[in-house]
Amino acid sequence: MTDIKMLIVDDEPAVLISLSKIIEKAFPEIKLQTARNGNDGWSAIKNFHPQIVLSDISMPGYNGIELLNIVRNDNKFKDIYFVIMTAHDEEIRNMMNMEAAPDDFITKPVVPEKIIVRIKAAKRLVELQSQMLEENKLLIQLADQLETEVQDMIKLAVKFLEARIPASVDNLKKVAEASVWIAKSYGDFTSEQIRDIEIAAYLSQAGRIFLNDSLLKVPVMASGRPSNEYMFQVPKLGRDILSSVRRFDDVSKIVYHIYENFDGSGIPDRMKSWQIPFESRIIRVALDYQEIKSMYQKTPKQAIEIIKTEASRLYDQRVTVLMEHYIKSFEASEKIENEIAVQLTELNDLMKITRDVYTEKGLKLLPAGATLSQNIIKKIIMHNTTDPILGNIYVKRF
């Protein structure tokens, strides 16, 4: 462990000498420096980088409180263990109510036994903080290593998929990108959950590896039903493959339920609406959209229209709305020129809506092409308090 460094700041030479002797005798391992006033103390802190500062409250230049405030407002030094020395109990009571309060107090005249007890406590805390910092660094290193290993496992799995299912890598990349965008737009997922969604999207077809070659070009589901009796096994096979890796426990559950239908008619467990993991609902829409485009040679507009007609039967309507937003943002043929996303607070008169505006409960508030007025804007804001708007509001750029 790095040696602990300590700074004593006091304008009385006799006090500095006395305190230095007490601390050097009781704590020979501590590297000690002194300063004669607050200004010199601040210079010493910047150059010496002590972990503990023992400062008098009344000094020329910066007083102890001013020096404390300077330290607390500097990110490099805000974690310094700061002890104030004062001869007045009233000053201690006042400091206890300060926002940037010192970590401890010592009353003058200083009693050696008391100063030793205070410095022991400060030293233990500094050592604990140092240990925690080292452990955090180790955890970060382990997390980085784990993430690298996860990435390698994903790449390996995708390579197997590519060997069995032609063009799967490119399609799955598009599914993953759309799924992540939808999850972020919905705004109710942690970064870890979004990462799981991305991984699950890439590995969503893991259960198809064991299918016969003749079935690899056939979608798992057709019009909401397994396209072949063997497709009933795809969710289970995918879960069994992924659950063998502990890191993929949550991912395997997402993959297992991708083919549940929103009305409860899907596979494998006939889950219905809210029972289906939201992550699975997102990937299902992105996956089916991509399959409709590639397997049936449909344009983006045709594919999303097919998806929309099955909203509430096969898909969560909220996800279909966000999927359409994604298509209009990233599919070259569907992009809307001079379109921008705005917040509610940015809405103004005469703005023209470029995409249908839906709420989380599925209500269409405004159709594409509508022109805003103050009355409409007030109604949108009022409705948003009880039934939030889904995704962004898109308008024509002036």
XYZ file of C-alpha atoms in Angstrom:
398
model
C 0.000 0.000 0.000
C 1.199 3.542 -0.779
C 2.532 5.446 2.231
C 0.032 7.868 3.729
C 0.901 11.562 3.456
C -0.284 14.179 5.911
C -0.191 17.981 6.009
C -0.425 20.146 9.151
C -1.417 23.804 8.661
C -1.067 26.269 11.565
C 0.335 29.760 11.916
C 1.873 29.081 15.354
C 5.378 27.594 15.028
C 5.196 26.034 18.495
C 1.981 24.202 17.613
C 3.464 22.923 14.341
C 6.530 21.584 16.132
C 4.484 19.987 18.916
C 2.023 18.307 16.551
C 4.796 17.124 14.237
C 6.647 15.439 17.116
C 3.487 13.717 18.384
C 2.586 12.352 14.936
C 6.128 11.387 13.911
C 6.531 9.398 17.126
C 3.134 7.676 17.002
C 3.037 7.182 13.210
C 6.580 6.923 11.838
C 5.188 5.470 8.577
C 3.290 8.685 7.763
C 5.058 11.184 5.464
C 4.558 14.575 7.062
C 4.719 18.179 5.831
C 3.767 21.482 7.468
C 2.540 24.903 6.304
C 2.412 28.222 8.181
C -0.836 29.636 6.699
C -3.803 28.761 4.480
C -2.220 30.003 1.262
C 0.927 27.931 1.825
C -1.331 25.057 2.864
C -3.152 25.139 -0.489
C 0.172 25.219 -2.366
C 1.384 22.245 -0.311
C -1.811 20.311 -1.032
C -1.357 20.820 -4.784
C 2.293 19.766 -4.713
C 2.348 17.188 -1.897
C -1.069 15.532 -2.457
C -1.716 14.530 1.174
C -4.508 12.123 2.078
C -4.959 13.759 5.501
C -4.971 17.491 6.305
C -4.944 18.834 9.890
C -5.662 22.580 9.785
C -6.184 25.339 12.308
C -9.354 27.363 11.770
C -7.886 30.847 12.329
C -4.891 31.686 10.146
C -3.575 34.456 7.880
C -4.535 34.184 4.218
C -7.072 31.403 3.749
C -8.534 30.416 7.085
C -9.289 26.775 7.810
C -12.873 26.915 6.510
C -11.838 28.670 3.299
C -9.081 26.125 2.749
C -11.585 23.304 3.349
C -14.005 24.772 0.776
C -11.253 25.107 -1.828
C -10.268 21.474 -1.289
C -13.865 20.189 -1.470
C -14.493 22.075 -4.719
C -11.503 20.519 -6.478
C -12.187 17.015 -7.852
C -8.523 16.036 -7.432
C -8.554 16.705 -3.687
C -12.196 16.510 -2.560
C -11.624 13.091 -0.931
C -8.913 14.371 1.420
C -9.670 13.550 5.056
C -9.861 17.082 6.504
C -9.588 17.762 10.244
C -10.173 21.251 11.695
C -8.570 22.478 14.930
C -10.430 25.129 16.951
C -10.547 26.404 20.516
C -14.259 27.272 20.403
C -17.157 24.813 20.726
C -19.470 27.282 18.970
C -17.344 27.077 15.836
C -17.642 23.270 15.881
C -21.445 23.467 16.107
C -21.520 25.884 13.178
C -19.253 23.696 11.063
C -21.409 20.616 11.660
C -24.209 22.350 9.723
C -22.020 23.326 6.782
C -22.568 21.649 3.399
C -18.809 21.100 3.018
C -18.192 20.047 6.621
C -14.813 18.753 7.805
C -14.431 15.040 8.483
C -13.437 15.595 12.116
C -12.676 18.269 14.742
C -9.979 18.661 17.364
C -10.258 21.198 20.177
C -7.330 23.305 21.306
C -5.183 23.085 23.281
C -4.350 19.754 21.676
C -3.978 16.759 23.994
C -1.505 14.163 22.569
C -3.732 11.183 23.372
C -6.691 12.774 21.578
C -4.713 13.707 18.482
C -3.347 10.146 18.251
C -6.882 8.682 18.436
C -8.100 11.102 15.721
C -5.202 10.353 13.383
C -5.617 6.591 13.895
C -9.243 6.902 12.783
C -8.263 9.043 9.794
C -5.493 6.625 8.845
C -7.833 3.606 8.965
C -10.365 5.359 6.730
C -7.730 6.457 4.219
C -6.327 2.922 4.076
C -9.834 1.526 3.552
C -10.492 4.026 0.744
C -7.190 3.096 -0.870
C -8.031 -0.604 -0.625
C -11.468 -0.020 -2.145
C -9.903 1.963 -4.979
C -7.521 -0.875 -5.750
C -10.352 -3.403 -5.610
C -12.446 -1.242 -7.925
C -9.575 -1.103 -10.398
C -9.330 -4.893 -10.237
C -13.091 -5.238 -10.754
C -12.913 -2.951 -13.782
C -10.079 -5.039 -15.211
C -12.045 -8.251 -14.612
C -15.156 -6.710 -16.162
C -13.163 -5.654 -19.222
C -11.716 -9.153 -19.481
C -15.180 -10.702 -19.115
C -16.590 -8.377 -21.773
C -13.793 -9.406 -24.125
C -14.550 -13.080 -23.460
C -18.266 -12.459 -24.031
C -17.502 -10.719 -27.305
C -15.371 -13.673 -28.349
C -18.170 -16.124 -27.466
C -20.682 -14.084 -29.447
C -18.398 -13.953 -32.462
C -17.854 -17.709 -32.274
C -21.592 -18.404 -32.004
C -22.366 -16.081 -34.901
C -19.712 -17.827 -36.984
C -21.473 -21.147 -36.362
C -24.752 -19.546 -37.398
C -23.172 -18.136 -40.533
C -21.834 -21.571 -41.445
C -25.319 -23.064 -41.173
C -27.521 -20.138 -42.241
C -26.299 -18.118 -45.257
C -26.294 -14.321 -44.849
C -27.322 -14.644 -41.185
C -24.568 -12.368 -39.831
C -25.630 -9.343 -41.855
C -29.305 -9.875 -41.023
C -28.674 -10.420 -37.323
C -26.542 -7.284 -37.161
C -29.486 -5.312 -38.531
C -31.841 -6.973 -36.048
C -29.492 -6.094 -33.183
C -29.116 -2.461 -34.290
C -32.877 -2.000 -34.592
C -33.549 -3.724 -31.255
C -31.039 -1.573 -29.390
C -32.426 1.618 -30.949
C -35.997 0.681 -29.984
C -34.948 -0.177 -26.413
C -33.123 3.134 -26.014
C -36.033 5.071 -27.550
C -38.474 3.453 -25.148
C -36.180 4.568 -22.351
C -37.053 2.023 -19.672
C -33.962 -0.195 -19.811
C -30.643 -0.130 -17.985
C -27.407 -0.224 -19.960
C -26.955 -3.857 -18.888
C -30.420 -4.788 -20.134
C -29.757 -3.073 -23.450
C -26.527 -5.041 -23.744
C -28.485 -8.267 -23.137
C -30.969 -7.254 -25.837
C -28.122 -6.752 -28.291
C -26.566 -10.133 -27.458
C -29.949 -11.895 -27.599
C -30.624 -10.370 -31.022
C -27.312 -11.657 -32.368
C -27.971 -15.115 -30.900
C -31.717 -15.234 -31.564
C -31.295 -17.950 -34.200
C -29.060 -20.247 -32.138
C -31.795 -22.886 -31.912
C -31.916 -23.222 -35.714
C -28.394 -24.651 -35.933
C -29.741 -28.199 -35.537
C -32.446 -27.923 -38.205
C -32.174 -29.801 -41.490
C -30.675 -27.850 -44.371
C -34.060 -27.740 -46.102
C -35.522 -25.771 -43.181
C -32.823 -23.158 -42.845
C -34.365 -20.857 -45.445
C -37.824 -21.176 -43.903
C -38.918 -18.716 -41.172
C -39.588 -20.180 -37.732
C -43.058 -18.608 -37.662
C -45.461 -17.981 -40.542
C -48.545 -15.863 -39.812
C -47.991 -16.448 -36.123
C -47.714 -20.252 -36.276
C -44.632 -22.528 -36.484
C -43.930 -23.074 -40.184
C -42.956 -26.704 -39.531
C -43.353 -29.148 -36.658
C -39.590 -29.032 -36.064
C -39.816 -25.290 -35.383
C -41.468 -26.017 -32.035
C -38.007 -27.096 -30.818
C -36.177 -23.919 -31.859
C -36.868 -21.855 -28.698
C -35.912 -24.713 -26.379
C -32.742 -25.536 -28.320
C -31.721 -21.880 -28.290
C -32.280 -21.631 -24.530
C -30.384 -24.855 -23.828
C -27.386 -23.705 -25.875
C -27.169 -20.252 -24.268
C -27.990 -21.219 -20.679
C -24.845 -23.360 -20.594
C -22.950 -20.063 -20.268
C -23.764 -18.389 -16.937
C -23.299 -14.889 -18.367
C -26.098 -15.661 -20.831
C -28.752 -16.649 -18.246
C -30.906 -13.581 -18.952
C -30.077 -13.703 -22.656
C -31.307 -17.303 -22.868
C -34.678 -16.314 -21.356
C -35.068 -13.525 -23.894
C -34.263 -15.879 -26.777
C -36.587 -18.570 -25.394
C -39.634 -16.274 -25.574
C -39.024 -14.447 -28.867
C -41.693 -16.470 -30.684
C -44.494 -15.885 -28.178
C -47.415 -14.079 -29.836
C -48.900 -11.032 -28.146
C -52.370 -12.667 -28.066
C -51.044 -15.802 -26.335
C -51.035 -18.111 -29.367
C -47.269 -18.406 -29.820
C -44.550 -20.808 -28.711
C -43.184 -22.268 -26.504
C -45.331 -21.311 -23.464
C -48.265 -19.423 -24.987
C -47.448 -16.363 -22.917
C -49.673 -13.337 -23.465
C -48.964 -9.595 -23.716
C -47.235 -8.366 -20.528
C -46.188 -11.910 -19.570
C -43.764 -11.967 -22.501
C -40.410 -10.361 -21.635
C -40.375 -6.902 -23.212
C -36.901 -7.615 -24.561
C -38.299 -10.614 -26.452
C -41.142 -8.507 -27.874
C -38.661 -5.983 -29.223
C -36.447 -8.555 -30.931
C -39.476 -10.375 -32.386
C -40.594 -7.273 -34.305
C -37.081 -6.447 -35.534
C -36.461 -10.081 -36.506
C -39.758 -10.560 -38.350
C -39.317 -7.275 -40.182
C -35.885 -8.354 -41.391
C -37.138 -11.823 -42.382
C -40.116 -10.398 -44.298
C -37.768 -8.136 -46.242
C -35.134 -10.755 -47.035
C -37.197 -13.951 -47.413
C -40.183 -12.452 -49.228
C -38.324 -9.685 -51.070
C -40.448 -6.883 -49.631
C -39.539 -3.200 -49.512
C -39.118 -1.560 -46.083
C -42.509 0.125 -46.470
C -44.227 -3.129 -47.428
C -42.537 -5.035 -44.603
C -43.524 -2.579 -41.872
C -47.111 -2.441 -43.192
C -47.317 -6.230 -42.813
C -45.956 -5.901 -39.270
C -48.469 -3.157 -38.435
C -51.444 -5.236 -39.593
C -50.465 -7.876 -37.020
C -50.006 -5.442 -34.123
C -51.861 -6.615 -30.998
C -52.178 -10.154 -32.418
C -48.512 -11.039 -32.859
C -46.707 -7.923 -31.699
C -46.700 -5.282 -29.002
C -48.099 -2.223 -30.780
C -45.674 0.080 -28.966
C -42.764 -1.816 -30.496
C -44.274 -1.672 -33.999
C -44.606 2.108 -33.687
C -40.976 2.476 -32.650
C -39.901 0.051 -35.377
C -41.582 2.283 -37.946
C -39.753 5.265 -36.472
C -36.499 3.358 -36.776
C -37.164 2.512 -40.430
C -37.933 6.132 -41.268
C -34.713 7.167 -39.556
C -32.311 4.611 -41.008
C -33.734 2.963 -44.129
C -32.472 5.097 -47.014
C -35.645 4.662 -49.083
C -37.903 5.666 -46.183
C -36.038 8.634 -44.719
C -38.009 11.866 -44.580
C -36.097 14.896 -45.797
C -35.623 17.865 -43.462
C -37.104 15.990 -40.516
C -36.009 16.481 -36.898
C -36.975 14.964 -33.547
C -38.155 17.477 -30.929
C -39.101 17.471 -27.253
C -42.518 18.535 -25.975
C -41.055 21.814 -24.729
C -39.806 22.584 -28.248
C -43.198 22.337 -29.984
C -44.385 25.539 -31.675
C -47.267 26.821 -33.764
C -47.323 25.794 -37.433
C -44.907 22.893 -36.976
C -45.886 20.026 -39.268
C -45.899 16.484 -37.846
C -44.058 14.013 -40.112
C -44.882 10.758 -38.280
C -47.946 9.489 -36.458
C -47.764 10.345 -32.750
C -48.783 7.467 -30.457
C -48.967 7.137 -26.693
C -47.750 4.189 -24.627
C -51.339 2.938 -24.337
C -51.615 2.785 -28.133
C -53.686 5.929 -28.727
C -52.870 7.834 -31.919
C -52.717 11.457 -30.758
C -51.809 12.997 -34.108
C -51.492 11.703 -37.671
C -48.541 12.443 -39.913
C -49.163 15.690 -41.785
C -50.984 17.447 -38.924
C -50.106 21.094 -38.295
C -49.668 22.209 -34.706
C -51.501 25.026 -32.940
C -51.268 26.271 -29.362
C -54.494 24.436 -28.504
C -53.184 21.138 -29.922
C -49.853 21.554 -28.133
C -51.630 22.099 -24.784
C -53.706 18.953 -25.315
C -50.574 16.916 -26.174
C -48.744 18.124 -23.057
C -51.785 17.463 -20.845
C -52.288 13.959 -22.251
C -48.581 13.183 -21.818
C -48.906 13.522 -18.025
C -51.215 10.485 -17.786
C -50.344 8.547 -20.957
C -46.780 9.351 -22.093
C -45.961 9.841 -25.741
C -44.129 6.904 -27.263
C -40.684 7.715 -28.604
C -39.969 11.130 -30.093
C -42.143 13.638 -31.905
C -40.929 14.248 -35.464
C -41.591 17.485 -37.318
C -40.615 19.121 -40.581
C -37.587 21.347 -40.244
C -38.389 24.943 -41.206
